[in-house]
Amino acid sequence: MRLKRIFILCLFFLASNLASAQEMTYTVSPVLSDTPYFHIELSCGGFSADSLQFSIPEWTPGYYQLMDYASAVRNLHATDANGNTLSWKKAGKNGWWIYNKSVTPIVHLQYDVLSTKLFVASNHLEADQAFISPAGMFMHLKARVEQPVTLVVKPVSGWNVATGLTPVPDKQYTYIAPDFDVLYDSPILMGKLETFPSFEVQGKPHHFVAYRPREFDRAAFMKDLQKIISTAADIIGDIPYDNYTFLGIGPGMGGIEHLNSTAVSFTGNNLNNREGKIGTYNFLAHEYFHHYNVKRIRPIELGPFDYDHGSKTRLLWISEGFTVYYEYIILRRAGLTTQDDVLKGLQDNIHSYESKPGRLIQSAAAASYNTWSDGPFGSGDSSISYYEKGPVLGALLDLKIRHETRNKRSLDDVMRALYREYYQDKKRGFTEAEFKAVAERIAGVSLTEYFEYANTVKMPDYKKYFGYAGLDVTVKDGSFAITRKKSRNALQESILKDWLR
Ligand SMILES: [Zn+2]
């Protein structure tokens, strides 16, 4: 018994020594100048090779475009454990070979990253604000992507720091990530920031930190945001994170979802009128629901990520498109919009999609796969936007399931099943065939016709599918409209009522 305990203790010390020997610690400091940049210092140990290849990702998960982050790296300098300068040479577009001639176990790197673009997938630094998109800032060693990393942030005096990363107790501005996937998934906002009153949903704290928000009622805004989060969490029935933070980076366009945070362009400028408020709420509901749909309920290709080439999938019409669809559903169920708002959103999506020539050329699945070359929204002429066709495909599948199950099941059941069976149990994403199998199991019928609408350019039978809820889809002078039929049977009535409750 005692021997066994000593053996276990030895194993523990061996493991912890190995971990500290291989530890990677980043220190990042903003440097304000005419061309602002971050200065990065990396200390990492545990080496026994004379050459090491470091890389910086070509993209950041959530934004499916190559970003060429490597081109912003300047002044790389490497030293060994004794302070001797190590030579290096570029390895392809986004890599660097470091030659550790005397094979010292510890290597130090220093480099700068130009940070001039205010965008949720870029690095940015100005007089009283900074944003770090970590994939574009921190180099990794391929063999060490799954190892823990420590990050020390050195903000300008008077700034505060907001991130979803786990803080190290009693060490100010020091954070840990269990691996580089989490580090790259955790943007950092710092500067002169305002924190709105936080709230809890299912016992989990939710924060909103913003740079220079305009005048609006903070308390009312956070009350509505709480309703949005509570409604979204009720759809899936589980909150998988310990805390969640919205990072409002200031003016601009765009948002990117993360496991326990989201970075959003936000000023609150539009919150004082209904249309602007609904638009902002749709946007925030979208980024929030992504922590389920794409971060956890995900296509199999979206993890582990291919940081060098991008991770291509044919299913962004689900990951992005259904997330747009759930914006509408969440806001309605949270009591923030009307049934007509939901129908108007879908009607606008149908109209936008059906009025572009690309609809006859590219399927939603092909648009998903080709987004890396076609751009996030497609060209319209030869390619389409899964943000337009995807939400309509979400509605069609929801209505089909409700019709076939006499309104006993819905798309919510599909999302919950995917969450349980793939994220929680199998701990991986799903294939196209697996998604289809789950959807058909819930619907209880073959969905061959439905999947043709996703995988080919065949025009959806809008009248049939919206007819399941007693609605009509008409087109007049090229404009699509979703209207209520004069009479509905009992099933149609119950579907409409429950669908847009
Ligand atoms: Zn999205």
XYZ file of C-alpha atoms and ligand atoms in Angstrom:
502
model
C 0.000 0.000 0.000
C 2.701 2.407 1.014
C 4.935 1.441 -1.900
C 2.073 2.024 -4.252
C 1.498 5.459 -2.791
C 5.184 6.388 -3.264
C 4.963 5.170 -6.850
C 1.918 7.350 -7.480
C 3.635 10.325 -5.827
C 6.712 9.788 -8.023
C 4.518 9.674 -11.095
C 2.868 12.895 -9.983
C 6.194 14.706 -9.530
C 7.483 13.344 -12.810
C 4.377 14.569 -14.610
C 4.444 17.988 -12.957
C 8.185 18.406 -13.644
C 7.639 17.427 -17.249
C 4.801 19.934 -17.481
C 6.898 22.769 -16.026
C 9.880 21.865 -18.219
C 7.653 22.079 -21.287
C 5.810 25.143 -20.104
C 5.124 27.882 -22.599
C 4.647 31.373 -21.226
C 3.764 34.371 -23.328
C 4.099 37.954 -22.190
C 2.360 40.522 -24.357
C 2.800 44.303 -24.088
C 1.134 47.024 -26.169
C 3.567 49.576 -27.622
C 1.937 52.850 -28.614
C 3.748 54.528 -31.519
C 2.962 55.879 -34.996
C 2.578 52.284 -36.108
C 1.227 50.605 -32.995
C 2.299 47.062 -32.257
C 2.360 44.417 -29.540
C 5.691 43.183 -28.254
C 5.625 39.458 -27.554
C 7.998 37.427 -25.428
C 7.790 33.663 -25.346
C 9.662 31.422 -22.981
C 9.366 27.714 -23.603
C 11.259 24.695 -22.403
C 11.632 20.963 -22.681
C 13.555 20.844 -25.952
C 15.951 18.149 -27.112
C 16.089 19.005 -30.819
C 18.473 21.392 -32.588
C 15.784 22.910 -34.798
C 12.255 23.987 -33.873
C 9.478 25.081 -36.184
C 7.137 27.761 -34.895
C 4.007 28.775 -36.821
C 1.326 31.409 -36.630
C -2.167 30.401 -37.841
C -3.377 31.504 -41.263
C -6.912 32.070 -39.953
C -8.959 32.266 -36.811
C -11.814 29.775 -36.289
C -15.185 31.461 -36.799
C -13.938 33.662 -39.639
C -13.463 31.377 -42.623
C -10.985 33.498 -44.546
C -7.187 33.338 -44.788
C -5.813 36.332 -42.903
C -2.052 36.272 -43.594
C -1.288 37.056 -39.943
C 2.386 36.182 -40.531
C 2.898 39.335 -42.588
C 2.376 41.487 -39.456
C 5.250 39.805 -37.567
C 8.412 41.920 -37.208
C 11.794 41.830 -35.438
C 11.907 38.141 -34.534
C 14.800 37.445 -32.185
C 15.593 34.097 -30.573
C 17.988 33.223 -27.750
C 18.898 30.016 -25.962
C 18.905 29.332 -22.216
C 22.311 31.043 -21.893
C 21.290 34.180 -23.739
C 23.069 33.268 -26.976
C 21.376 34.514 -30.148
C 19.921 31.720 -32.259
C 19.683 31.930 -36.026
C 16.351 31.440 -37.746
C 14.876 31.305 -41.211
C 11.358 31.581 -42.585
C 9.589 28.255 -43.158
C 6.889 28.713 -45.786
C 4.306 31.457 -45.475
C 3.547 31.279 -41.774
C 6.428 29.383 -40.146
C 9.896 30.013 -38.729
C 12.738 27.542 -38.150
C 14.762 28.337 -35.035
C 18.204 26.677 -34.885
C 19.000 25.751 -31.298
C 22.590 24.645 -32.043
C 23.670 23.707 -28.537
C 20.283 22.055 -27.852
C 19.589 24.027 -24.685
C 16.314 22.933 -23.118
C 14.856 26.438 -22.954
C 14.346 28.873 -25.825
C 13.218 32.508 -25.695
C 11.550 34.273 -28.605
C 10.749 37.936 -28.994
C 8.823 39.516 -31.847
C 6.445 42.355 -32.640
C 3.013 42.182 -34.261
C 1.759 45.251 -36.104
C -1.768 45.929 -34.834
C -3.548 48.502 -36.916
C -6.945 47.097 -37.935
C -10.033 47.338 -35.730
C -11.850 44.117 -36.572
C -12.920 41.054 -34.604
C -10.435 38.831 -36.488
C -7.514 41.315 -36.347
C -5.172 42.914 -33.843
C -5.677 46.537 -33.007
C -4.050 49.089 -30.745
C -4.740 52.770 -30.212
C -4.379 55.386 -27.459
C -6.968 53.990 -25.034
C -7.974 50.618 -26.453
C -6.495 47.372 -27.741
C -7.890 44.122 -29.102
C -6.009 40.864 -29.494
C -7.216 38.157 -31.856
C -4.881 35.499 -30.405
C -4.544 33.332 -33.539
C -2.947 36.346 -35.175
C -0.527 37.015 -32.348
C 0.834 33.875 -30.696
C 3.110 31.374 -32.446
C 2.763 27.688 -31.648
C 4.874 24.588 -32.055
C 2.921 21.978 -34.003
C 3.726 19.187 -31.556
C 2.609 21.365 -28.642
C -0.780 22.638 -29.788
C -2.458 20.425 -27.188
C -0.302 21.582 -24.277
C -1.163 24.278 -21.720
C 0.004 27.836 -22.161
C 0.302 30.748 -19.744
C -0.336 34.299 -20.864
C 0.800 37.421 -19.039
C -0.757 40.666 -20.284
C 0.931 43.986 -19.527
C -1.736 46.607 -20.150
C -1.042 50.343 -20.238
C -1.475 51.894 -16.797
C -5.117 52.745 -16.119
C -6.479 50.121 -18.509
C -8.496 47.079 -17.641
C -8.511 43.695 -19.367
C -11.459 41.513 -20.444
C -11.223 37.967 -21.801
C -12.849 34.559 -21.445
C -9.481 33.041 -20.447
C -9.150 31.624 -16.930
C -7.210 33.983 -14.627
C -4.412 32.593 -12.447
C -5.351 33.322 -8.797
C -3.385 36.124 -7.151
C -1.460 36.973 -10.333
C -2.788 40.096 -11.948
C -3.431 39.902 -15.700
C -2.098 36.344 -15.856
C -4.195 33.674 -17.565
C -3.968 30.014 -18.467
C -5.335 28.064 -21.396
C -5.365 24.245 -21.401
C -4.199 24.221 -25.032
C -3.680 26.494 -28.030
C -7.186 25.839 -29.366
C -8.552 27.552 -26.263
C -5.890 30.304 -26.369
C -6.767 31.045 -30.013
C -10.450 30.951 -29.081
C -10.100 33.614 -26.374
C -9.797 37.169 -27.657
C -8.625 39.884 -25.285
C -10.040 43.373 -25.066
C -8.234 45.974 -23.020
C -8.265 49.704 -22.507
C -10.549 52.179 -20.812
C -13.534 49.868 -20.734
C -16.986 49.972 -19.192
C -18.499 46.885 -17.564
C -22.305 46.732 -17.562
C -24.173 45.171 -14.615
C -23.593 41.396 -14.845
C -26.309 38.742 -14.435
C -26.582 35.003 -13.927
C -28.394 32.376 -15.959
C -28.582 28.891 -14.395
C -26.053 30.082 -11.813
C -23.465 31.064 -14.443
C -22.257 34.704 -14.538
C -22.549 36.668 -17.806
C -20.594 39.856 -18.397
C -20.665 42.598 -21.000
C -17.558 44.766 -21.302
C -17.515 47.554 -23.877
C -15.187 50.185 -25.231
C -16.770 53.640 -25.358
C -20.460 52.620 -25.439
C -22.906 55.396 -26.259
C -25.783 56.573 -24.102
C -28.539 54.001 -23.564
C -30.264 52.301 -20.650
C -27.650 49.766 -19.463
C -29.966 48.024 -17.010
C -32.768 47.538 -19.573
C -30.263 46.306 -22.161
C -28.793 43.725 -19.789
C -32.284 42.597 -18.750
C -33.111 41.907 -22.388
C -29.764 40.172 -22.913
C -30.514 37.953 -19.931
C -33.825 36.961 -21.576
C -31.978 36.135 -24.812
C -29.426 33.944 -23.028
C -31.986 32.236 -20.851
C -34.147 31.443 -23.912
C -31.183 30.115 -25.912
C -30.051 27.961 -22.986
C -33.564 26.527 -22.626
C -33.478 25.353 -26.265
C -30.443 23.131 -25.663
C -31.086 22.534 -21.951
C -27.491 22.866 -20.746
C -24.915 25.623 -20.227
C -21.473 24.115 -20.792
C -19.216 27.007 -19.663
C -18.478 28.494 -16.220
C -18.825 32.121 -17.282
C -19.471 34.061 -20.483
C -18.257 37.483 -21.616
C -19.402 39.770 -24.422
C -16.489 41.917 -25.616
C -17.805 45.080 -27.285
C -14.839 46.354 -29.279
C -16.380 49.624 -30.506
C -17.588 50.673 -33.941
C -17.304 48.516 -37.047
C -18.875 45.440 -38.548
C -18.763 41.877 -37.418
C -18.685 39.469 -34.535
C -16.931 36.196 -33.871
C -18.162 33.464 -31.577
C -16.003 31.687 -29.021
C -16.453 28.943 -26.415
C -17.197 31.278 -23.507
C -17.061 34.731 -25.078
C -17.797 36.647 -28.215
C -16.082 39.672 -29.731
C -18.618 42.013 -31.288
C -18.570 45.372 -32.982
C -20.728 47.321 -30.570
C -21.404 50.905 -29.603
C -25.032 50.605 -28.528
C -25.662 53.424 -30.946
C -28.882 51.892 -32.281
C -30.427 50.809 -29.014
C -32.631 53.870 -28.746
C -34.939 52.933 -31.640
C -36.903 49.693 -32.105
C -35.443 48.653 -35.447
C -31.881 49.277 -34.302
C -32.531 47.515 -31.030
C -33.946 44.403 -32.740
C -30.994 44.418 -35.154
C -28.513 44.561 -32.275
C -30.379 41.863 -30.329
C -30.468 39.606 -33.414
C -26.713 40.064 -33.783
C -25.960 39.330 -30.118
C -28.339 36.319 -30.075
C -26.550 35.023 -33.179
C -23.064 35.234 -31.693
C -24.279 33.804 -28.407
C -26.149 30.824 -29.955
C -22.962 29.969 -31.851
C -21.409 28.779 -28.585
C -23.762 25.853 -29.141
C -24.133 25.775 -32.904
C -20.607 25.607 -34.383
C -18.475 25.666 -31.258
C -20.009 22.507 -29.764
C -22.717 21.282 -32.163
C -20.362 21.234 -35.107
C -19.384 19.687 -38.425
C -16.628 17.119 -37.956
C -14.179 19.183 -40.020
C -14.250 22.080 -37.519
C -11.907 20.488 -34.993
C -9.054 19.832 -34.618
C -8.471 22.911 -36.751
C -6.079 23.086 -39.677
C -4.420 26.374 -38.761
C -2.230 26.356 -41.876
C -4.827 25.874 -44.594
C -8.258 26.522 -43.101
C -10.806 23.844 -42.190
C -13.276 23.360 -45.030
C -16.781 22.000 -44.490
C -19.916 21.706 -46.641
C -22.110 22.414 -43.619
C -21.809 26.150 -42.872
C -25.426 26.416 -44.069
C -26.186 24.644 -40.766
C -23.526 26.291 -38.591
C -24.133 29.825 -39.848
C -27.545 29.574 -41.528
C -29.345 27.816 -38.675
C -27.736 30.279 -36.253
C -29.410 33.126 -38.165
C -32.673 31.162 -38.004
C -32.295 30.751 -34.239
C -31.704 34.520 -33.839
C -35.296 34.975 -34.993
C -36.645 32.112 -32.872
C -34.791 33.176 -29.708
C -35.877 36.814 -29.888
C -39.481 35.764 -30.472
C -39.512 33.270 -27.591
C -37.824 35.850 -25.350
C -40.799 38.125 -26.018
C -38.654 40.760 -27.726
C -40.195 40.507 -31.216
C -43.515 39.640 -32.830
C -44.524 36.725 -35.076
C -44.486 39.173 -37.969
C -40.854 40.107 -37.201
C -39.870 36.446 -37.612
C -41.826 36.066 -40.853
C -40.363 39.336 -42.154
C -36.823 38.106 -41.427
C -37.428 34.871 -43.330
C -39.206 36.686 -46.142
C -36.223 39.026 -46.559
C -33.857 36.038 -46.611
C -35.938 34.284 -49.303
C -36.146 37.461 -51.351
C -32.412 38.218 -51.130
C -31.483 34.694 -52.074
C -34.025 34.219 -54.869
C -33.193 37.542 -56.509
C -29.542 36.680 -57.193
C -28.303 34.741 -60.250
C -25.905 32.706 -58.092
C -28.887 30.683 -56.807
C -28.910 28.749 -60.117
C -25.164 28.094 -59.963
C -24.175 27.279 -56.389
C -25.803 25.114 -53.702
C -25.745 26.009 -50.005
C -23.319 23.108 -49.411
C -20.981 24.341 -52.174
C -21.193 27.914 -50.829
C -20.106 26.563 -47.443
C -17.133 24.731 -48.883
C -16.050 27.530 -51.205
C -16.413 30.427 -48.780
C -12.612 30.527 -48.482
C -12.369 31.701 -52.092
C -15.839 33.233 -52.612
C -15.810 35.404 -49.469
C -18.143 35.138 -46.481
C -21.224 36.432 -48.305
C -20.677 35.122 -51.862
C -20.734 37.333 -54.927
C -24.436 36.988 -55.719
C -23.677 36.500 -59.431
C -21.907 33.167 -59.346
C -21.996 32.266 -55.667
C -24.551 32.596 -52.876
C -24.618 33.506 -49.189
C -25.378 30.756 -46.691
C -26.444 33.578 -44.365
C -29.432 34.074 -46.694
C -30.329 30.554 -47.807
C -29.275 28.869 -44.537
C -31.924 30.403 -42.244
C -34.628 29.520 -44.777
C -33.346 25.938 -44.830
C -33.575 26.010 -41.026
C -37.219 27.093 -41.175
C -38.067 24.479 -43.830
C -36.577 21.665 -41.750
C -38.311 22.872 -38.589
C -41.693 23.033 -40.378
C -41.180 19.650 -42.042
C -40.388 17.946 -38.720
C -43.342 19.621 -37.024
C -45.650 18.520 -39.859
C -44.452 14.911 -39.946
C -44.624 14.484 -36.156
C -47.977 16.272 -35.739
C -46.083 19.070 -33.997
C -44.625 16.775 -31.335
C -41.002 17.286 -32.443
C -39.086 20.187 -33.973
C -35.652 21.378 -35.078
C -34.928 21.974 -31.371
C -34.972 18.176 -30.901
C -32.378 17.804 -33.679
C -30.097 20.412 -32.090
C -30.463 18.832 -28.645
C -29.758 15.343 -30.045
C -26.627 16.573 -31.839
C -25.441 18.308 -28.654
C -25.945 15.201 -26.525
C -24.824 12.518 -28.933
C -21.887 14.218 -30.650
C -20.630 17.018 -28.379
C -21.284 15.395 -25.000
C -21.029 11.646 -25.693
C -18.796 11.167 -28.725
C -16.868 14.428 -28.084
C -16.567 15.181 -31.763
C -18.394 16.802 -34.652
C -20.869 15.111 -37.003
C -20.555 14.135 -40.655
C -23.099 15.116 -43.307
C -24.530 11.583 -43.199
C -24.803 11.711 -39.402
C -26.618 15.043 -39.478
C -29.080 13.626 -42.030
C -29.564 10.463 -39.968
C -30.357 12.445 -36.798
C -32.758 14.765 -38.640
C -34.551 11.787 -40.277
C -34.758 9.926 -36.977
C -36.428 12.926 -35.308
C -38.722 13.565 -38.304
C -39.551 9.858 -38.633
C -39.473 10.078 -42.439
C -37.000 10.322 -45.298
C -35.764 13.880 -45.876
C -34.310 13.255 -49.335
C -36.269 16.118 -50.887
C -35.235 18.525 -48.132
C -31.534 17.754 -48.493
C -31.765 18.397 -52.243
C -32.477 22.012 -51.323
C -29.167 22.162 -49.448
C -27.024 20.102 -51.799
C -28.347 21.208 -55.214
C -29.689 24.430 -56.748
C -33.262 23.070 -56.900
C -35.719 25.765 -55.812
C -37.371 24.930 -52.493
C -41.124 24.284 -52.566
C -41.822 27.221 -50.256
C -45.589 26.923 -50.628
C -45.596 23.318 -49.417
C -43.284 23.806 -46.439
C -44.683 27.120 -45.168
C -48.127 25.646 -45.892
C -47.482 23.235 -42.996
C -48.040 26.270 -40.723
C -50.990 27.583 -42.733
C -48.822 30.210 -44.429
C -48.498 31.094 -48.096
C -45.438 32.252 -50.013
C -46.258 34.386 -53.014
C -44.157 36.244 -55.533
C -45.342 39.421 -57.154
C -43.193 41.569 -59.459
C -40.172 39.578 -58.267
C -40.877 40.225 -54.577
C -41.461 37.309 -52.225
C -44.014 37.591 -49.446
C -44.976 35.237 -46.602
C -48.646 35.700 -45.724
C -51.200 33.991 -43.504
C -53.822 31.888 -45.283
C -57.443 32.778 -44.536
C -58.146 29.443 -42.912
C -55.967 26.832 -41.232
C -56.693 23.268 -40.157
C -56.079 22.233 -36.555
C -52.553 20.924 -37.210
C -51.508 24.028 -39.150
C -52.928 26.200 -36.387
C -51.032 24.357 -33.675
C -47.784 24.401 -35.688
C -47.983 28.145 -36.327
C -48.827 28.859 -32.701
C -46.062 26.691 -31.282
C -43.445 27.531 -33.930
C -43.743 31.277 -33.397
C -44.673 31.192 -29.712
Zn -22.289 33.476 -37.421
